[in-house]
Amino acid sequence: MSDSIWGYQPTAGHTAGTDLVGYKVEAADGSIGKVDKHSDDVSSSYLVVDTGVWIFGKHVLLPAGTVRTVDDAERTVHVDLTKEQIKNSPEFDKDKHTGDAGYHQEIGGYYGGHRHP
């Protein structure tokens, strides 16, 4: 599996070190919530999104490679996924999302197969 799903696309416009917490997250077909936490770690960058009332009480882990653009002026992150793809993603596990290679492979495999070109 390629690790590129865990790195921001060069065209995303994200500057490492920029705090994305609180940014709105927009899927291809509408808003999905806000960034709850994020990581800029090389080869394991991700966003944790609080979906709020859209999927009540659910958080989702989005690899950085799913980010299409970061708009700092609007404090919005646009991802190359539909709401349905995000809703059907593997369950977020707050205990495994840092450092569990198997969990990262599961998430990366899911989103790697669902990215829009």
XYZ file of C-alpha atoms in Angstrom:
117
model
C 0.000 0.000 0.000
C 1.256 3.456 -0.823
C 1.817 5.851 2.047
C 0.857 8.800 -0.186
C -2.686 8.711 1.243
C -1.124 9.853 4.543
C 0.512 12.972 3.073
C -1.054 16.216 1.883
C -1.239 16.609 -1.893
C 1.217 19.272 -3.096
C -1.713 21.233 -4.550
C -3.736 21.211 -1.284
C -2.174 24.447 -0.077
C -1.604 23.209 3.473
C 1.406 24.615 5.279
C 2.808 22.255 7.897
C 2.344 23.761 11.322
C -0.920 25.532 10.463
C -3.480 24.749 13.170
C -6.545 23.340 11.405
C -8.576 22.686 14.574
C -11.989 24.296 14.198
C -11.825 24.499 10.393
C -15.048 23.470 8.633
C -14.775 20.314 6.528
C -16.571 20.136 3.193
C -17.083 16.901 1.290
C -17.736 16.913 -2.463
C -21.467 17.166 -1.706
C -21.736 19.236 1.450
C -20.506 20.003 4.935
C -19.515 17.113 7.213
C -18.313 18.848 10.365
C -15.236 20.468 11.897
C -11.638 19.457 12.461
C -11.297 18.198 16.035
C -7.566 17.408 15.793
C -4.940 16.872 13.136
C -1.394 15.706 12.619
C 1.282 16.897 10.214
C 3.580 13.935 10.925
C 5.474 12.897 7.819
C 3.847 9.799 6.247
C 1.039 9.750 8.835
C -0.751 13.095 8.454
C -4.472 13.055 9.114
C -7.550 14.965 10.259
C -9.995 13.832 12.926
C -13.383 15.325 12.071
C -16.222 15.781 14.536
C -19.326 15.198 12.426
C -21.598 16.765 15.051
C -25.282 16.239 14.329
C -24.718 14.932 10.797
C -23.639 11.497 12.118
C -24.504 12.007 15.771
C -21.523 11.630 18.040
C -19.234 10.194 15.368
C -15.678 11.195 14.665
C -13.956 10.152 11.446
C -10.269 9.815 10.622
C -9.387 11.257 7.217
C -5.888 10.690 5.824
C -4.286 13.932 4.634
C -4.215 12.620 1.057
C -8.015 12.984 0.898
C -7.685 16.761 1.340
C -8.198 18.610 -1.939
C -7.649 22.155 -0.677
C -7.191 24.108 2.535
C -8.699 27.591 2.490
C -7.142 29.510 5.371
C -9.160 32.672 4.640
C -12.448 30.751 4.938
C -11.080 28.323 7.578
C -12.354 25.433 5.460
C -10.872 22.104 4.385
C -12.263 20.537 1.187
C -11.918 16.759 0.805
C -12.176 14.588 -2.315
C -14.865 12.341 -0.845
C -18.641 12.233 -0.742
C -20.643 12.331 2.467
C -21.700 8.724 1.843
C -18.085 7.551 1.544
C -17.239 9.265 4.810
C -20.366 7.946 6.547
C -19.445 4.378 5.546
C -15.802 4.675 6.627
C -14.265 2.348 9.221
C -15.152 3.400 12.739
C -12.793 5.918 14.328
C -10.808 4.375 17.176
C -9.286 7.040 19.426
C -6.965 4.447 20.987
C -5.599 3.111 17.692
C -5.328 6.185 15.456
C -1.842 7.025 16.665
C 0.745 4.402 15.920
C -1.343 1.331 15.041
C -0.049 0.286 11.617
C -2.887 -2.189 11.035
C -5.511 0.447 11.742
C -3.775 2.904 9.411
C -3.688 0.221 6.698
C -7.437 -0.376 7.113
C -8.240 3.348 6.906
C -5.730 3.958 4.102
C -7.053 1.003 2.131
C -10.630 2.224 2.457
C -9.928 5.791 1.398
C -7.258 4.837 -1.150
C -9.914 2.908 -3.037
C -12.471 5.738 -2.841
C -10.526 8.811 -3.899
C -11.648 10.865 -6.840
C -8.927 11.402 -9.464
